[in-house]
Every structure is written in structure tokens, then in C-alpha cells.
Short mmCIF file of C-alpha atoms in Angstrom, two decimals:
data_model
loop_
_atom_site.label_atom_id
_atom_site.label_comp_id
_atom_site.label_asym_id
_atom_site.label_seq_id
_atom_site.Cartn_x
_atom_site.Cartn_y
_atom_site.Cartn_z
CA UNK A 723 105.38 94.68 70.01
CA UNK A 724 107.21 95.68 73.05
CA UNK A 725 107.81 99.17 71.41
CA UNK A 726 104.49 99.48 70.85
CA UNK A 727 103.41 99.35 73.72
CA UNK A 728 105.56 101.78 74.92
CA UNK A 729 104.48 104.27 72.45
CA UNK A 730 100.64 103.89 73.61
CA UNK A 731 101.70 106.08 76.29
CA UNK A 732 104.48 107.90 74.34
CA UNK A 733 102.03 108.67 71.79
CA UNK A 734 99.86 110.55 73.58
CA UNK A 735 102.50 113.63 75.05
CA UNK A 736 102.05 116.39 72.26
CA UNK A 737 105.85 116.98 71.69
CA UNK A 738 105.88 113.15 70.63
CA UNK A 739 102.85 114.38 68.47
CA UNK A 740 104.67 116.54 66.85
CA UNK A 741 107.63 114.84 65.98
CA UNK A 742 105.98 111.95 64.78
CA UNK A 743 104.22 114.32 62.26
CA UNK A 744 107.53 115.81 61.38
CA UNK A 745 109.41 112.65 60.75
CA UNK A 746 105.67 111.59 58.34
CA UNK A 747 106.07 108.76 60.26
CA UNK A 748 102.15 108.02 59.60
CA UNK A 749 101.98 106.13 57.06
CA UNK A 750 104.14 103.39 58.75
CA UNK A 751 102.23 102.92 61.12
CA UNK A 752 99.40 102.72 58.62
CA UNK A 753 100.96 100.08 57.53
CA UNK A 754 100.76 98.09 60.87
CA UNK A 755 97.63 98.10 61.71
CA UNK A 756 96.16 95.12 60.19
CA UNK A 757 99.09 93.20 61.76
CA UNK A 758 98.89 94.91 65.51
CA UNK A 759 95.85 96.22 66.78
CA UNK A 760 97.15 98.55 69.08
CA UNK A 761 98.19 100.61 66.27
CA UNK A 762 95.00 101.70 66.41
CA UNK A 763 95.26 103.13 69.76
CA UNK A 764 98.66 104.75 68.82
CA UNK A 765 96.87 106.47 66.06
CA UNK A 766 94.02 107.82 67.90
CA UNK A 767 96.25 109.45 70.06
CA UNK A 768 98.32 111.23 67.51
CA UNK A 769 95.09 111.90 65.50
CA UNK A 770 95.01 114.84 68.42
CA UNK A 771 97.74 116.89 66.46
CA UNK A 772 96.00 118.77 63.51
CA UNK A 773 99.27 117.42 61.32
CA UNK A 774 99.00 113.89 61.72
CA UNK A 775 94.98 115.08 61.01
CA UNK A 776 96.00 116.04 57.88
CA UNK A 777 98.62 113.44 56.64
CA UNK A 778 95.47 110.98 57.90
CA UNK A 779 92.61 112.36 55.53
CA UNK A 780 95.04 111.99 52.88
CA UNK A 781 95.19 108.49 53.03
CA UNK A 782 92.36 108.01 51.01
CA UNK A 783 92.19 103.83 51.38
CA UNK A 784 93.08 104.14 55.52
CA UNK A 785 90.17 106.27 55.95
CA UNK A 786 87.48 104.21 53.90
CA UNK A 787 88.43 101.33 56.44
CA UNK A 788 88.31 103.62 59.20
CA UNK A 789 84.29 103.38 57.65
CA UNK A 790 84.38 99.72 56.74
CA UNK A 791 85.73 98.14 60.10
CA UNK A 792 83.03 98.87 62.97
CA UNK A 793 80.58 97.08 60.72
CA UNK A 794 82.32 94.40 60.56
CA UNK A 795 84.71 94.07 63.70
CA UNK A 796 83.39 92.09 66.63
CA UNK A 797 85.75 94.19 68.79
CA UNK A 798 84.38 96.35 71.07
CA UNK A 799 87.54 98.21 71.68
CA UNK A 800 88.47 98.69 68.02
CA UNK A 801 85.18 99.63 67.51
CA UNK A 802 85.64 102.15 70.34
CA UNK A 803 89.64 103.23 69.19
CA UNK A 804 87.70 103.80 65.29
CA UNK A 805 85.01 105.82 66.42
CA UNK A 806 87.16 107.80 67.91
CA UNK A 807 89.50 108.55 64.66
CA UNK A 808 86.12 109.06 63.20
CA UNK A 809 85.46 111.75 65.36
CA UNK A 810 88.91 114.08 65.43
CA UNK A 811 89.35 113.40 61.46
CA UNK A 812 85.76 115.08 61.11
CA UNK A 813 86.26 118.73 60.91
CA UNK A 814 82.22 119.11 61.11
CA UNK A 815 81.39 117.99 64.49
CA UNK A 816 80.89 121.12 66.15
CA UNK A 817 78.47 122.32 64.28
CA UNK A 818 76.25 119.46 64.74
CA UNK A 819 72.59 120.17 63.73
CA UNK A 820 70.37 121.11 66.69
CA UNK A 821 68.34 118.20 65.23
CA UNK A 822 69.81 115.65 66.04
CA UNK A 823 69.72 116.64 70.36
CA UNK A 824 67.01 115.11 72.22
CA UNK A 825 65.19 118.02 74.07
CA UNK A 826 63.19 115.52 76.23
CA UNK A 827 66.69 114.68 77.90
CA UNK A 828 68.42 117.39 79.29
CA UNK A 829 71.02 116.98 82.55
CA UNK A 830 72.46 119.85 84.33
CA UNK A 831 75.38 118.27 85.07
CA UNK A 832 77.52 116.01 83.00
CA UNK A 833 80.65 113.76 85.09
CA UNK A 834 83.79 113.23 82.29
CA UNK A 835 85.63 110.86 84.25
CA UNK A 836 88.64 107.83 83.85
CA UNK A 837 86.42 104.80 85.06
CA UNK A 838 89.68 104.04 86.98
CA UNK A 839 88.43 106.63 89.17
CA UNK A 840 84.84 105.03 89.32
CA UNK A 841 84.24 104.68 93.15
CA UNK A 842 84.76 108.37 94.17
CA UNK A 843 82.73 109.70 91.26
CA UNK A 844 79.75 107.29 91.85
CA UNK A 845 79.79 109.12 95.43
CA UNK A 846 79.78 112.45 93.78
CA UNK A 847 77.40 111.59 91.34
CA UNK A 848 74.83 109.88 94.47
CA UNK A 849 75.37 113.48 96.24
CA UNK A 850 74.86 115.72 93.46
CA UNK A 851 71.79 113.07 92.69
CA UNK A 852 70.93 113.97 96.18
CA UNK A 853 70.38 117.75 96.13
CA UNK A 854 68.13 117.58 92.89
CA UNK A 855 69.78 117.45 89.61
CA UNK A 856 69.99 116.12 86.83
CA UNK A 857 73.16 114.31 86.25
CA UNK A 858 74.40 112.34 83.36
CA UNK A 859 77.23 109.66 83.66
CA UNK A 860 78.53 106.63 81.93
CA UNK A 861 78.64 103.92 84.88
CA UNK A 862 77.88 101.33 82.07
CA UNK A 863 80.51 102.42 79.23
CA UNK A 864 78.33 103.26 76.49
CA UNK A 865 78.12 101.00 73.23
CA UNK A 866 77.89 101.29 69.74
CA UNK A 867 79.13 104.69 68.61
CA UNK A 868 80.38 105.72 71.93
CA UNK A 869 81.29 109.19 70.50
CA UNK A 870 77.74 110.57 69.28
CA UNK A 871 76.62 109.55 72.69
CA UNK A 872 79.77 111.47 74.43
CA UNK A 873 78.26 114.20 72.25
CA UNK A 874 75.07 114.63 72.65
CA UNK A 875 75.75 114.22 76.51
CA UNK A 876 77.65 117.10 76.58
CA UNK A 877 75.13 119.08 74.67
CA UNK A 878 72.22 118.09 76.56
CA UNK A 879 74.15 119.08 79.69
CA UNK A 880 74.77 122.84 81.43
CA UNK A 881 77.87 122.11 83.40
CA UNK A 882 80.74 119.76 83.38
CA UNK A 883 82.48 118.17 85.87
CA UNK A 884 86.30 117.01 84.45
CA UNK A 885 87.44 114.82 87.12
CA UNK A 886 91.58 115.24 86.89
CA UNK A 887 93.97 112.15 87.31
CA UNK A 888 97.08 111.11 85.23
CA UNK A 889 94.64 108.46 84.00
CA UNK A 890 92.57 111.32 82.92
CA UNK A 891 95.14 112.98 80.67
CA UNK A 892 96.40 109.73 79.38
CA UNK A 893 92.78 108.69 78.29
CA UNK A 894 91.65 109.39 74.34
CA UNK A 895 88.27 109.04 75.33
CA UNK A 896 88.28 111.34 78.22
CA UNK A 897 90.48 113.97 76.30
CA UNK A 898 87.69 114.15 72.82
CA UNK A 899 85.04 114.53 75.76
CA UNK A 900 87.01 117.69 77.21
CA UNK A 901 87.79 118.92 73.99
CA UNK A 902 84.47 118.95 72.34
CA UNK A 903 82.79 120.38 76.08
CA UNK A 904 85.65 123.15 75.37
CA UNK A 905 85.02 124.18 72.08
CA UNK A 906 81.06 124.29 72.50
CA UNK A 907 81.88 126.65 75.26
CA UNK A 908 80.12 124.98 77.90
CA UNK A 909 80.67 125.61 81.39
CA UNK A 910 83.21 123.14 83.09
CA UNK A 911 84.70 122.37 86.45
CA UNK A 912 87.50 120.56 87.33
CA UNK A 913 88.03 118.63 90.20
CA UNK A 914 90.80 117.20 91.46
CA UNK A 915 91.34 113.57 92.71
CA UNK A 916 94.53 112.18 93.03
CA UNK A 917 96.97 113.11 95.27
CA UNK A 918 99.94 114.81 93.97
CA UNK A 919 98.79 115.19 90.17
CA UNK A 920 99.06 118.15 88.88
CA UNK A 921 98.29 119.13 85.19
CA UNK A 922 99.81 119.08 82.08
CA UNK A 923 99.25 119.21 78.81
CA UNK A 924 96.34 118.86 76.98
CA UNK A 925 94.44 119.15 80.34
CA UNK A 926 96.21 121.87 81.98
CA UNK A 927 95.28 124.13 78.47
CA UNK A 928 92.17 122.94 78.94
CA UNK A 929 91.54 123.88 83.00
CA UNK A 930 94.26 126.99 83.73
CA UNK A 931 91.77 129.18 83.12
CA UNK A 932 89.19 127.68 85.68
CA UNK A 933 88.05 127.30 89.43
CA UNK A 934 88.96 123.56 90.60
CA UNK A 935 87.78 121.86 93.57
CA UNK A 936 90.45 119.51 95.34
CA UNK A 937 89.14 117.01 96.30
CA UNK A 938 92.44 116.02 97.78
CA UNK A 939 92.86 117.88 100.42
CA UNK A 940 89.99 117.95 102.88
CA UNK A 941 87.22 114.93 103.98
CA UNK A 942 84.77 113.91 101.57
CA UNK A 943 82.07 115.91 102.89
CA UNK A 944 84.06 119.23 102.82
CA UNK A 945 85.12 118.73 99.13
CA UNK A 946 81.23 117.96 98.42
CA UNK A 947 80.16 121.32 99.87
CA UNK A 948 82.72 123.21 98.14
CA UNK A 949 82.41 121.54 95.15
CA UNK A 950 78.35 122.11 95.48
CA UNK A 951 78.51 125.95 96.12
CA UNK A 952 80.65 126.16 92.88
CA UNK A 953 78.48 124.48 91.13
CA UNK A 954 75.03 126.52 91.98
CA UNK A 955 77.09 130.13 91.54
CA UNK A 956 77.03 131.96 88.81
CA UNK A 957 79.12 131.36 85.50
CA UNK A 958 81.70 133.04 85.69
CA UNK A 959 84.95 133.51 84.51
CA UNK A 960 87.01 135.16 87.73
CA UNK A 961 89.86 132.56 88.12
CA UNK A 962 90.36 130.69 91.60
CA UNK A 963 91.06 127.97 92.98
CA UNK A 964 88.93 126.87 95.96
CA UNK A 965 90.22 123.41 98.64
CA UNK A 966 89.97 123.61 102.25
CA UNK A 967 91.81 121.60 104.91
CA UNK A 968 88.95 122.42 107.98
CA UNK A 969 85.67 123.44 109.01
CA UNK A 970 86.03 126.73 109.73
CA UNK A 971 87.66 127.17 105.96
CA UNK A 972 84.30 126.03 104.75
CA UNK A 973 82.72 128.70 106.28
CA UNK A 974 84.28 131.25 105.11
CA UNK A 975 84.46 129.99 101.19
CA UNK A 976 81.34 132.35 100.72
CA UNK A 977 83.75 135.61 101.56
CA UNK A 978 86.41 134.31 99.65
CA UNK A 979 84.83 133.81 96.54
CA UNK A 980 82.77 137.60 96.11
CA UNK A 981 86.58 139.30 97.54
CA UNK A 982 88.25 140.14 94.83
CA UNK A 983 91.24 142.76 94.82
CA UNK A 984 90.68 146.22 93.38
CA UNK A 985 93.22 149.07 92.32
CA UNK A 986 94.00 152.20 95.26
CA UNK A 987 92.54 155.10 93.01
CA UNK A 988 94.81 157.17 94.89
CA UNK A 989 98.18 155.37 93.85
CA UNK A 990 100.06 157.42 91.08
CA UNK A 991 102.85 154.39 88.91
CA UNK A 992 106.62 155.90 88.57
CA UNK A 993 106.73 156.13 84.96
CA UNK A 994 110.18 154.53 85.37
CA UNK A 995 109.14 151.17 86.20
CA UNK A 996 112.24 150.50 87.75
CA UNK A 997 110.54 152.98 90.49
CA UNK A 998 108.09 150.91 90.94
CA UNK A 999 107.10 149.00 94.68
CA UNK A 1000 105.84 146.04 95.20
CA UNK A 1001 102.92 148.27 95.81
CA UNK A 1002 102.92 149.83 92.60
CA UNK A 1003 103.74 146.43 90.68
CA UNK A 1004 100.31 144.83 92.26
CA UNK A 1005 97.94 147.96 91.25
CA UNK A 1006 99.14 147.50 88.29
CA UNK A 1007 98.58 144.02 87.79
CA UNK A 1008 94.73 144.45 89.47
CA UNK A 1009 94.28 147.35 86.87
CA UNK A 1010 95.02 145.42 84.14
CA UNK A 1011 92.98 142.74 85.59
CA UNK A 1012 95.44 140.43 85.79
CA UNK A 1013 94.58 139.07 89.29
CA UNK A 1014 96.17 135.57 89.47
CA UNK A 1015 99.62 137.01 88.58
CA UNK A 1016 99.01 139.41 91.18
CA UNK A 1017 99.20 136.52 93.65
CA UNK A 1018 102.25 134.96 91.56
CA UNK A 1019 104.14 137.82 91.88
CA UNK A 1020 103.27 139.62 95.48
CA UNK A 1021 106.78 140.21 96.34
CA UNK A 1022 107.70 142.09 93.00
CA UNK A 1023 108.73 145.16 91.93
CA UNK A 1024 109.28 147.06 88.93
CA UNK A 1025 113.00 145.72 88.61
CA UNK A 1026 112.15 142.18 89.43
CA UNK A 1027 109.37 142.60 86.93
CA UNK A 1028 112.54 143.96 84.21
CA UNK A 1029 114.04 140.69 85.48
CA UNK A 1030 111.09 138.28 83.72
CA UNK A 1031 111.40 140.07 80.60
CA UNK A 1032 114.61 139.24 80.40
CA UNK A 1033 113.84 135.69 81.21
CA UNK A 1034 111.21 135.86 78.10
CA UNK A 1035 113.02 137.28 75.90
CA UNK A 1036 116.62 135.14 76.64
CA UNK A 1037 114.58 131.38 77.79
CA UNK A 1038 112.48 129.43 75.75
CA UNK A 1039 108.80 130.04 76.31
CA UNK A 1040 107.97 126.32 77.44
CA UNK A 1041 110.61 126.49 80.18
CA UNK A 1042 109.46 129.72 81.32
CA UNK A 1043 105.92 128.56 81.47
CA UNK A 1044 107.26 125.06 82.88
CA UNK A 1045 109.12 127.17 86.00
CA UNK A 1046 105.59 129.88 86.80
CA UNK A 1047 103.38 126.89 86.81
CA UNK A 1048 105.80 124.78 89.39
CA UNK A 1049 106.05 128.20 91.14
CA UNK A 1050 102.68 129.47 90.96
CA UNK A 1051 101.00 125.52 92.12
CA UNK A 1052 103.39 125.82 95.38
CA UNK A 1053 102.62 129.29 96.45
CA UNK A 1054 98.81 129.85 95.64
CA UNK A 1055 98.25 126.01 94.92
CA UNK A 1056 96.62 127.18 91.64
CA UNK A 1057 97.94 125.92 88.02
CA UNK A 1058 99.11 128.83 86.16
CA UNK A 1059 96.84 130.32 83.78
CA UNK A 1060 97.63 130.22 79.92
CA UNK A 1061 94.76 133.33 79.44
CA UNK A 1062 96.03 135.53 81.32
CA UNK A 1063 99.88 135.05 80.99
CA UNK A 1064 99.34 135.72 77.65
CA UNK A 1065 97.05 139.00 78.68
CA UNK A 1066 100.43 139.69 80.92
CA UNK A 1067 103.30 139.69 78.18
CA UNK A 1068 101.47 142.36 76.21
CA UNK A 1069 101.11 145.60 78.86
CA UNK A 1070 104.73 143.75 80.36
CA UNK A 1071 106.56 144.42 76.91
CA UNK A 1072 104.80 148.48 76.40
CA UNK A 1073 106.40 149.15 79.87
CA UNK A 1074 109.71 147.66 78.21
CA UNK A 1075 108.93 149.59 75.91
CA UNK A 1076 109.25 152.69 77.69
CA UNK A 1077 111.81 151.95 79.83
CA UNK A 1078 114.03 151.69 76.48
CA UNK A 1079 112.49 154.64 74.76
CA UNK A 1080 114.73 157.13 76.65
CA UNK A 1081 112.03 159.32 78.21
CA UNK A 1082 112.28 158.70 81.39
CA UNK A 1083 113.47 161.12 83.82
CA UNK A 1084 117.56 160.79 84.02
CA UNK A 1085 118.02 159.83 87.73
CA UNK A 1086 116.28 156.71 86.64
CA UNK A 1087 118.64 155.47 84.12
CA UNK A 1088 121.65 154.76 86.03
CA UNK A 1089 119.50 151.30 86.73
CA UNK A 1090 118.99 150.74 83.12
CA UNK A 1091 121.55 148.62 81.90
CA UNK A 1092 121.51 145.26 80.74
CA UNK A 1093 119.04 143.41 83.68
CA UNK A 1094 121.03 140.46 84.74
CA UNK A 1095 118.76 136.36 84.72
CA UNK A 1096 120.56 135.29 87.71
CA UNK A 1097 119.46 138.45 89.20
CA UNK A 1098 115.70 137.42 89.27
CA UNK A 1099 116.45 135.35 92.67
CA UNK A 1100 115.36 138.53 94.54
CA UNK A 1101 111.63 138.06 93.25
CA UNK A 1102 111.57 134.44 95.65
CA UNK A 1103 110.28 133.39 91.75
CA UNK A 1104 112.04 130.65 90.28
#
């Protein structure tokens, strides 16, 4: 039983989920369900993995049990877990019929949170209601089929606030909620509630391309003011982070939000990337709409970009992403956007191909030799 309790938390880690799928241990867990009800919670966490979903769906007797169990079980928690499992295993819930939505009840905002953060979320809810918004939040913990109720709340809301904390990331229910909002394309505004917590795993994947408001680095009243400004702003895809530490910064938020760097039209990039200065690199990144990367690589020249290319070839991709994520949080107070990082790799590879094609001036070729990863320190990134 001790091992099962430990595995409850481990099962929420994507790498553990994939390892469980690869070793075909799901059938063993299914056999343990009747004896240890905690296994249902483990299977719910594991069922976010696509391979495990297939393994569970292929077990007809287990699927029949999931459908039957909520009708006869008196344990509210087991019923909630069962509904969660069925939700993850239903491939059609993203195509829910609009007729299922009660159009009479529409909300401006939905607050998605862990119940361990209820106190501050209640304060946020009250502030938003005072502004005049219609806000959906589950204070009483829903009963019945909680997944259908969750889905309907998301479908009827224009914006969802994701209240980030370690407990939120560990919650299967919160993950299902955030995933569904992300899949539907609902506007997402993340807020950070836990000091020193950095989004990771599935949560990082969802929020990395959105702004977040940091409630841990300023007074509550200041953070609320920033949140309200963000909620009132047009729904744009520009990536930025809003956090304040003083009243002066609050007054400057509007100018900060609207300012976006533009490349200098008069600056011509040298054909050889090894001759690029820091200004050249900034101009190139901005012209490719890589605004976050332009901030992260503020001190880099062309040779530093080639060191980065070498790292991407010689190190595991996850290791590079992890290192860049740490540096991004330290240097810009912003989570690394996986989407922008993916876009960044394409033009970087194009520049490397040009460098290796032999079409650059001979005067530059002496710089070309094998770039050593250890030299990347000159970029001050890692």
C-alpha cells in the first residue's frame, strides 16, 4: 500500500506515464483495482498518456466496469475519478454538440484552480465580480458527473484563468480542465499563485505561449489591477509576462504592453553568420517574430548562435530545453515558449546550412572549424 501511495504522485509525471506504457504494466494495475481503490486514481493520472489510453480502451471488461461503477458506487471520490477516466478515454468529447450547452448561462470568465488555493481564488473572484464580470468558479466542489459540468462551464466561458501552483499541476481534474480549454482554443490567462513555483510538465506546455500575471511578486491589489488590465485587453498572441513590484510599474504597464521591438530596416545582415554582431542577431530574431528569443539572447552574436546549434545537435533536446527554461525564468521572468523555440530552430538551421555550404567569403572561413560546446559560455546563457 505504501508503494501505491508513492506511485500516486509519480504517475502524474509524463516520463513515468510513458515508462509504464512501454513496460505494459497497465494490466497489472487493472487487476489491483478491486483490492485497492487508490489504483483508480493512479490510472486516471496515467490515462493522460495516449499509449495508455489505447491499452485501457482495449480492455473491454475494464471499460464496462468504468461505465457501471458510477451507478452503484456510494463513494463520491471514486465516482469523480471514474468520470475522469471515462472523459480521458472518450475520443469524441472535443466534438460535443452545441445543443448540450445552455446558452442562457454564459460567463465572461471561468477560474480554474486547486481547492488548496481557495482562499486567494475567492478574493480574486470577488474582485472580478465587483468589476461587473460574470464569473464561474466551483467553490462547492461539483457533484454528479463533474466532467460534463466542467466541460459545460468551459464551453460557456469566454476566458479561463488558470491558477498555477504545484497542487494545480498535480491535480488530475485541473489537468483535464486546462487541457479541454486549450483544445477548444478558449482564451487562457495564467496567474502564478505559489512563490518559487515554475510551471513544468503538462502545465508548462499549455501556458508557455501565454502571458501570466505573477501574484507572488507584488501586493494583491497591484496584481489584481494587472490581471484586470490583461482581461480587458484584446485577445492577442503576443508573448509577454506581467509582474510588478511597485506602484510606478503599475502606472507604466500600458506602455510596456503596447511596446514591441521592430527590426531596423536599414541594417543589412552579413552573409556569414559568424560575422553577425549582437545587433545583427537581435534584428534577425525580431524580423522572424521571435520576440521572446530576442530577449533571451540579448547578449549573443552570430558565433554564439552557432554554439547553440551545436548544442542542439550534441545534447538531448529535453536537456537543452530545461537549461533554456531555467535561464529564461532567471533573465526575463518568463517561461520558455515551446512554440517559439520550435520556430527558432528552423531559421537557425537555415543559417547553419548557409554557413556550411561554402558560399560565404573566404575571409570568413577561418572562423568556421568545429565549434566547441564549452565555448557557449561567451553567450552568458547557460
